[in-house]
Tab-separated table of C-alpha atoms in Angstrom:
chain	number	residue	atom	x	y	z
A	220	MET	CA	-1.799	21.144	15.570
A	221	THR	CA	-3.635	17.806	15.581
A	222	PRO	CA	-3.627	15.526	12.445
A	223	ILE	CA	-7.028	16.633	11.539
A	224	GLU	CA	-6.149	20.306	11.820
A	225	VAL	CA	-3.100	19.659	9.676
A	226	LEU	CA	-4.995	17.744	6.963
A	227	ARG	CA	-8.422	19.377	6.651
A	228	PRO	CA	-7.221	22.503	4.753
A	229	LEU	CA	-5.576	20.330	2.097
A	230	LEU	CA	-8.844	18.533	1.085
A	231	ARG	CA	-10.271	19.494	-2.347
A	232	GLY	CA	-13.577	17.696	-1.668
A	233	ASP	CA	-13.366	15.159	-4.461
A	234	GLU	CA	-10.979	12.640	-2.840
A	235	HIS	CA	-11.800	9.010	-2.677
A	236	PHE	CA	-9.416	6.901	-0.552
A	237	ALA	CA	-8.758	3.198	-1.058
A	238	VAL	CA	-7.225	1.635	2.064
A	239	THR	CA	-5.542	-1.648	1.686
A	240	GLY	CA	-4.580	-3.782	4.763
A	241	ALA	CA	-7.632	-2.182	6.323
A	242	THR	CA	-7.808	-4.562	9.285
A	243	GLY	CA	-4.171	-4.149	10.365
A	244	TRP	CA	-2.777	-1.501	12.708
A	245	PHE	CA	-2.074	1.205	10.099
A	246	GLY	CA	-5.249	0.396	8.236
A	247	THR	CA	-7.573	0.650	11.174
A	248	THR	CA	-5.946	3.808	12.284
A	249	ALA	CA	-6.246	5.256	8.763
A	250	LEU	CA	-9.964	4.459	8.694
A	251	ASP	CA	-10.438	6.140	12.056
A	252	LEU	CA	-8.458	9.204	10.890
A	253	LEU	CA	-10.440	9.480	7.690
A	254	ASP	CA	-13.735	9.157	9.679
A	255	ASP	CA	-12.609	12.186	11.711
A	256	LEU	CA	-11.384	13.991	8.620
A	257	LEU	CA	-14.388	13.432	6.313
A	258	GLY	CA	-17.232	12.993	8.890
A	259	GLU	CA	-20.451	11.651	7.414
A	260	GLN	CA	-18.921	11.657	3.864
A	261	ALA	CA	-16.429	8.888	4.946
A	262	ALA	CA	-18.880	6.125	4.044
A	263	GLU	CA	-18.954	7.350	0.379
A	264	ARG	CA	-15.358	8.519	0.008
A	265	VAL	CA	-13.390	5.684	1.682
A	266	THR	CA	-13.203	2.023	0.452
A	267	ALA	CA	-11.465	-0.626	2.524
A	268	TYR	CA	-9.579	-3.736	1.325
A	269	ALA	CA	-8.062	-6.722	3.019
A	270	SER	CA	-7.078	-10.318	2.190
A	271	ARG	CA	-10.690	-11.421	2.326
A	272	PRO	CA	-14.184	-9.782	2.482
A	273	ARG	CA	-15.482	-9.031	5.923
A	274	THR	CA	-17.102	-6.233	7.959
A	275	MET	CA	-15.491	-4.137	10.639
A	276	THR	CA	-16.358	-1.222	12.888
A	277	THR	CA	-14.393	1.988	13.162
A	278	ALA	CA	-13.746	3.842	16.440
A	279	ALA	CA	-16.606	6.246	15.502
A	280	GLY	CA	-18.954	3.246	15.298
A	281	ARG	CA	-19.223	3.144	11.512
A	282	THR	CA	-19.700	-0.338	10.002
A	283	VAL	CA	-17.294	-0.769	7.078
A	284	GLU	CA	-17.636	-3.332	4.340
A	285	VAL	CA	-14.177	-4.644	3.595
A	286	HIS	CA	-13.577	-5.892	0.043
A	287	ALA	CA	-11.129	-8.440	-1.123
A	288	LEU	CA	-7.723	-6.909	-2.190
A	289	SER	CA	-8.186	-8.515	-5.577
A	290	GLU	CA	-10.990	-6.015	-6.192
A	291	LEU	CA	-8.735	-2.997	-5.818
A	292	GLY	CA	-8.362	-2.458	-9.589
A	293	SER	CA	-12.104	-2.311	-10.118
A	294	SER	CA	-14.045	1.000	-10.335
A	295	ILE	CA	-15.235	0.958	-6.687
A	296	GLY	CA	-15.481	4.583	-5.548
A	297	SER	CA	-13.424	6.085	-8.439
A	298	THR	CA	-10.262	5.998	-6.297
A	299	THR	CA	-8.139	9.172	-6.321
A	300	HIS	CA	-5.655	8.127	-3.540
A	301	VAL	CA	-4.427	4.701	-2.486
A	302	LEU	CA	-3.294	4.211	1.151
A	303	HIS	CA	-1.437	0.913	0.936
A	304	PHE	CA	-0.713	-1.068	4.099
A	305	ALA	CA	-1.252	-4.680	2.946
A	306	PHE	CA	1.820	-6.858	3.524
A	307	LEU	CA	2.589	-10.059	5.261
A	308	THR	CA	4.591	-9.165	8.470
A	309	ARG	CA	8.059	-10.484	9.000
A	310	ASP	CA	6.946	-13.145	11.563
A	311	ARG	CA	4.996	-14.927	8.727
A	312	ALA	CA	8.208	-15.814	6.931
A	313	ALA	CA	9.038	-18.499	9.514
A	314	GLU	CA	5.457	-19.796	9.424
A	315	LEU	CA	5.077	-19.979	5.670
A	316	GLY	CA	8.667	-20.748	4.589
A	317	ILE	CA	10.578	-18.193	2.400
A	318	PRO	CA	9.266	-19.360	-1.025
A	319	ASP	CA	5.576	-19.018	-0.022
A	320	TYR	CA	6.248	-15.812	1.846
A	321	LEU	CA	7.961	-14.256	-1.203
A	322	GLU	CA	5.170	-15.369	-3.534
A	323	GLN	CA	2.330	-14.044	-1.413
A	324	ASN	CA	3.915	-10.692	-0.818
A	325	LEU	CA	4.932	-10.224	-4.411
A	326	GLN	CA	1.338	-11.049	-5.398
A	327	ILE	CA	0.198	-8.161	-3.104
A	328	THR	CA	2.680	-5.814	-4.774
A	329	ALA	CA	1.543	-6.968	-8.237
A	330	THR	CA	-2.103	-6.460	-7.347
A	331	VAL	CA	-1.418	-2.867	-6.318
A	332	LEU	CA	0.721	-2.235	-9.368
A	333	GLY	CA	-2.133	-3.464	-11.564
A	334	ALA	CA	-4.612	-1.223	-9.745
A	335	ILE	CA	-2.310	1.845	-10.252
A	336	SER	CA	-2.125	1.179	-14.030
A	337	ARG	CA	-5.925	0.907	-14.299
A	338	LEU	CA	-7.098	3.590	-11.834
A	339	HIS	CA	-4.437	6.223	-12.363
A	340	PRO	CA	-4.757	7.588	-8.770
A	341	ARG	CA	-3.439	11.057	-7.974
A	342	GLY	CA	-1.412	9.749	-5.032
A	343	LEU	CA	-0.192	6.684	-3.142
A	344	LEU	CA	0.970	6.531	0.506
A	345	THR	CA	2.567	3.243	1.588
A	346	THR	CA	4.309	2.043	4.693
A	347	SER	CA	7.612	0.404	4.201
A	348	SER	CA	9.925	-0.543	7.087
A	349	GLY	CA	13.195	0.291	8.746
A	350	ALA	CA	14.104	-3.340	7.867
A	351	VAL	CA	14.913	-2.050	4.368
A	352	TYR	CA	18.270	-1.045	5.716
A	353	ASP	CA	20.932	-3.572	6.542
A	354	LYS	CA	23.374	-3.177	9.530
A	355	ALA	CA	25.511	-0.765	7.391
A	356	ARG	CA	22.407	1.299	6.529
A	357	HIS	CA	22.602	0.161	2.941
A	358	MET	CA	19.401	-1.028	1.244
A	359	SER	CA	18.698	-4.683	1.979
A	360	CYS	CA	19.123	-7.116	-0.986
A	361	ASP	CA	19.201	-10.407	0.927
A	362	LEU	CA	16.027	-12.377	0.223
A	363	THR	CA	17.249	-15.339	2.381
A	364	GLY	CA	18.576	-13.439	5.342
A	365	ASN	CA	16.171	-10.556	5.364
A	366	PRO	CA	13.157	-11.452	3.194
A	367	TYR	CA	10.833	-8.955	4.779
A	368	GLY	CA	13.158	-5.940	4.430
A	369	THR	CA	14.249	-6.912	0.933
A	370	LEU	CA	10.650	-7.353	-0.233
A	371	LYS	CA	9.728	-3.989	1.229
A	372	HIS	CA	12.644	-2.453	-0.752
A	373	ILE	CA	11.335	-4.086	-3.894
A	374	ASP	CA	7.797	-2.900	-3.033
A	375	GLU	CA	9.018	0.731	-2.623
A	376	LEU	CA	10.845	0.844	-5.912
A	377	ALA	CA	8.043	-0.748	-7.902
A	378	LEU	CA	5.244	1.400	-6.492
A	379	ARG	CA	7.286	4.692	-6.698
A	380	GLN	CA	8.089	3.968	-10.365
A	381	ALA	CA	4.484	2.973	-11.114
A	382	MET	CA	3.238	6.333	-9.713
A	383	ALA	CA	5.940	8.275	-11.565
A	384	ASP	CA	4.873	6.575	-14.848
A	385	ILE	CA	1.353	7.964	-14.455
A	386	GLY	CA	2.415	11.412	-13.147
A	387	GLY	CA	1.180	10.744	-9.622
A	388	THR	CA	2.602	11.422	-6.185
A	389	SER	CA	4.115	8.630	-4.064
A	390	VAL	CA	4.914	8.898	-0.367
A	391	VAL	CA	6.745	6.152	1.467
A	392	ALA	CA	7.014	6.004	5.257
A	393	ARG	CA	9.819	3.636	6.460
A	394	VAL	CA	8.417	2.654	9.817
A	395	PHE	CA	10.559	1.694	12.762
A	396	SER	CA	8.683	1.457	16.082
A	397	VAL	CA	5.156	2.852	16.544
A	398	ALA	CA	2.471	3.147	19.211
A	399	GLY	CA	-1.202	3.923	19.435
A	400	ARG	CA	-4.685	2.492	19.363
A	401	GLY	CA	-5.485	-0.325	16.962
A	402	ILE	CA	-2.459	-2.458	17.739
A	403	THR	CA	-2.846	-5.980	16.319
A	404	SER	CA	-0.910	-8.992	17.687
A	405	PRO	CA	0.573	-7.003	20.618
A	406	GLU	CA	2.592	-10.050	21.674
A	407	LEU	CA	4.823	-9.443	18.591
A	408	TYR	CA	5.924	-5.960	19.881
A	409	ALA	CA	7.985	-5.112	22.890
A	410	LEU	CA	5.517	-2.351	23.891
A	411	GLY	CA	2.535	-4.629	23.476
A	412	ALA	CA	4.213	-7.360	25.542
A	413	PHE	CA	5.090	-4.915	28.349
A	414	ILE	CA	1.591	-3.539	28.465
A	415	THR	CA	0.137	-7.057	28.545
A	416	MET	CA	2.308	-7.925	31.529
A	417	ALA	CA	1.484	-4.719	33.275
A	418	GLN	CA	-2.240	-5.120	32.755
A	419	ALA	CA	-1.920	-8.541	34.372
A	420	GLY	CA	-0.406	-6.935	37.401
A	421	GLY	CA	3.260	-7.523	36.645
A	422	PRO	CA	6.020	-8.285	36.701
A	423	VAL	CA	7.134	-6.602	33.546
A	424	HIS	CA	10.009	-8.750	32.230
A	425	VAL	CA	12.590	-7.354	29.864
A	426	ARG	CA	14.206	-10.319	28.110
A	427	ALA	CA	17.026	-8.431	26.411
A	428	GLN	CA	20.234	-8.595	28.400
A	429	GLY	CA	21.968	-5.874	26.409
A	430	SER	CA	20.934	-2.314	25.651
A	431	VAL	CA	18.027	-2.216	23.139
A	432	VAL	CA	17.259	1.242	21.688
A	433	ARG	CA	14.144	2.042	19.647
A	434	SER	CA	12.464	5.191	18.361
A	435	TYR	CA	8.622	5.467	18.952
A	436	VAL	CA	6.128	7.621	17.221
A	437	GLY	CA	2.334	7.402	16.945
A	438	VAL	CA	0.822	5.523	14.068
A	439	ALA	CA	-1.603	8.459	13.543
A	440	GLU	CA	1.400	10.804	13.501
A	441	VAL	CA	3.128	8.785	10.688
A	442	LEU	CA	-0.111	8.831	8.736
A	443	ALA	CA	-0.607	12.566	9.307
A	444	VAL	CA	2.895	13.391	7.916
A	445	GLY	CA	2.379	10.977	4.987
A	446	LEU	CA	-1.085	12.353	4.101
A	447	TRP	CA	0.057	15.895	4.434
A	448	SER	CA	2.815	15.155	1.860
A	449	LEU	CA	0.396	13.190	-0.277
A	450	LEU	CA	-2.360	15.795	-0.422
A	451	SER	CA	0.233	18.550	-0.923
A	452	GLN	CA	1.562	16.546	-3.925
A	453	ILE	CA	5.096	16.343	-2.452
A	454	PRO	CA	6.807	13.047	-3.334
A	455	LEU	CA	8.572	11.860	-0.215
A	456	VAL	CA	10.477	8.918	1.362
A	457	PHE	CA	10.992	9.295	5.098
A	458	ASP	CA	11.896	7.414	8.203
A	459	SER	CA	9.559	7.400	11.134
A	460	GLY	CA	11.322	9.014	14.080
A	461	GLY	CA	10.003	10.044	17.492
A	462	HIS	CA	11.053	9.376	21.011
A	463	VAL	CA	14.260	7.432	21.376
A	464	VAL	CA	14.100	5.098	24.357
A	465	GLU	CA	15.929	2.029	25.802
A	466	MET	CA	13.712	-0.920	26.450
A	467	GLY	CA	14.404	-0.888	30.233
A	468	GLU	CA	13.190	2.778	30.331
A	469	LEU	CA	10.119	1.853	28.313
A	470	ALA	CA	9.275	-1.000	30.595
A	471	ALA	CA	9.613	1.259	33.653
A	472	LEU	CA	7.277	3.851	32.006
A	473	VAL	CA	4.713	1.215	31.245
A	474	ALA	CA	4.824	-0.108	34.856
A	475	GLN	CA	4.574	3.403	36.260
A	476	LEU	CA	1.544	4.177	34.071
A	477	HIS	CA	-0.183	1.074	35.302
A	478	GLY	CA	0.508	1.933	38.981
A	479	LEU	CA	3.181	-0.622	39.442
A	480	PRO	CA	6.275	-0.043	41.715
A	481	PRO	CA	9.769	0.308	40.135
A	482	ASP	CA	10.722	-3.181	41.252
A	483	ALA	CA	7.938	-4.617	39.058
A	484	VAL	CA	10.421	-4.420	36.110
A	485	GLU	CA	12.613	-7.530	36.002
A	486	ARG	CA	15.758	-7.766	33.852
A	487	THR	CA	19.064	-9.462	33.889
A	488	LEU	CA	21.759	-7.145	32.338
A	489	ASP	CA	24.914	-8.307	30.651
A	490	PRO	CA	27.357	-5.442	30.365
A	491	ASP	CA	29.212	-7.181	27.637
A	492	ALA	CA	26.193	-7.721	25.380
A	493	PRO	CA	26.258	-5.676	22.182
A	494	GLU	CA	23.850	-2.747	21.757
A	495	ASP	CA	20.806	-3.381	19.573
A	496	ARG	CA	19.878	-0.016	17.978
A	497	TYR	CA	16.992	0.270	15.530
A	498	ILE	CA	15.966	3.893	14.964
A	499	GLY	CA	15.041	6.061	12.061
A	500	GLU	CA	16.919	9.127	10.879
A	501	PRO	CA	16.529	11.199	14.017
A	502	GLY	CA	15.621	14.603	12.694
A	503	GLN	CA	13.857	13.792	9.468
A	504	MET	CA	10.317	13.253	10.669
A	505	ALA	CA	10.625	16.016	13.276
A	506	GLN	CA	11.464	18.457	10.490
A	507	LEU	CA	8.515	17.299	8.429
A	508	ALA	CA	6.181	17.641	11.464
A	509	GLU	CA	7.500	21.141	12.159
A	510	HIS	CA	6.975	22.081	8.501
A	511	CYS	CA	3.341	20.960	8.503
A	512	GLY	CA	2.638	22.130	12.019
A	513	LEU	CA	1.973	18.695	13.597
A	514	ASP	CA	2.457	18.354	17.355
A	515	PHE	CA	3.927	14.994	18.485
A	516	ALA	CA	2.296	13.329	21.500
A	517	PRO	CA	4.600	12.617	24.526
A	518	LEU	CA	5.774	8.979	24.843
A	519	ALA	CA	3.648	8.499	27.964
A	520	GLU	CA	0.569	9.476	26.060
A	521	LEU	CA	1.412	7.109	23.237
A	522	VAL	CA	1.794	4.248	25.747
A	523	GLU	CA	-1.547	5.179	27.313
A	524	GLN	CA	-3.235	5.208	23.894
A	525	THR	CA	-1.771	1.776	23.086
A	526	ALA	CA	-2.919	0.315	26.471
A	527	ALA	CA	-6.439	1.754	25.991
A	528	GLY	CA	-6.621	0.141	22.550
A	529	MET	CA	-5.566	-3.182	24.004
A	530	ARG	CA	-8.131	-2.993	26.798
A	531	ALA	CA	-10.762	-2.321	24.170
A	532	GLY	CA	-9.712	-5.197	22.096
A	533	GLY	CA	-7.178	-3.602	19.726
A	534	GLY	CA	-7.767	-3.937	16.009
A	535	SER	CA	-8.884	-6.738	13.699
A	536	SER	CA	-6.229	-9.114	12.498
């Protein structure tokens, strides 16, 4: 089944969704998904939030007024469910410096905690990250060496406890690698960089000299599993899974889908370089998808969706 087919039977008709980080990759995809799910009612039943007020347009052509995140705790829309995707990405740590990076992300967490205490939503879905794990697969507690992952760990714990305190449902998706329309800052992601090079006619250059393995799933698929659990009132923490692929194979697939020959992929391999493996728990999301009836898109289709989104201008940053 598609995400819409999975989710529509679970709606009660009184839901009002607050989407934070609405202009990012997960936020824009969530708004598009809710447009499809709610139809004409989306304008009245979805409220968007970001770091500052602005307007944006969904894939369906709906103009959305985006409110400042600081307004989340107000009575806008009588929120029943919070879809929380607001967070400064890991690349911002170097730009801001660790003290400012910590302060700004903790302020985001505090804002959402305050909103939960005032609004008492029935459920909260948030995206965490595979970066919450250290190399030994223990939870990260190193604010200096891994500020992003450690802050995500703190965010998870705080939000889950806040929802438990009010008797609500919390769902946490620990995201590894994703694909799909709405990508923001494609240059920060291997898939986005490969597509950019392929769309320019090649070559597609793989910088990594050693094996680099990632697991890709669609952003909409992560949201579908998370929303299914949320609307079913099943508390859940899960790793995003999907298609496991080495970066050379991914680059070759991107080149092929853009009509480039095999030799368009350039890479210098070092057989002695250590493997870089960053994947979620392999069977976890697959089992959840099977349970709710969700069909995963093939990797080639995910690449094509991402490329189409980039040609159309991607999402808002």
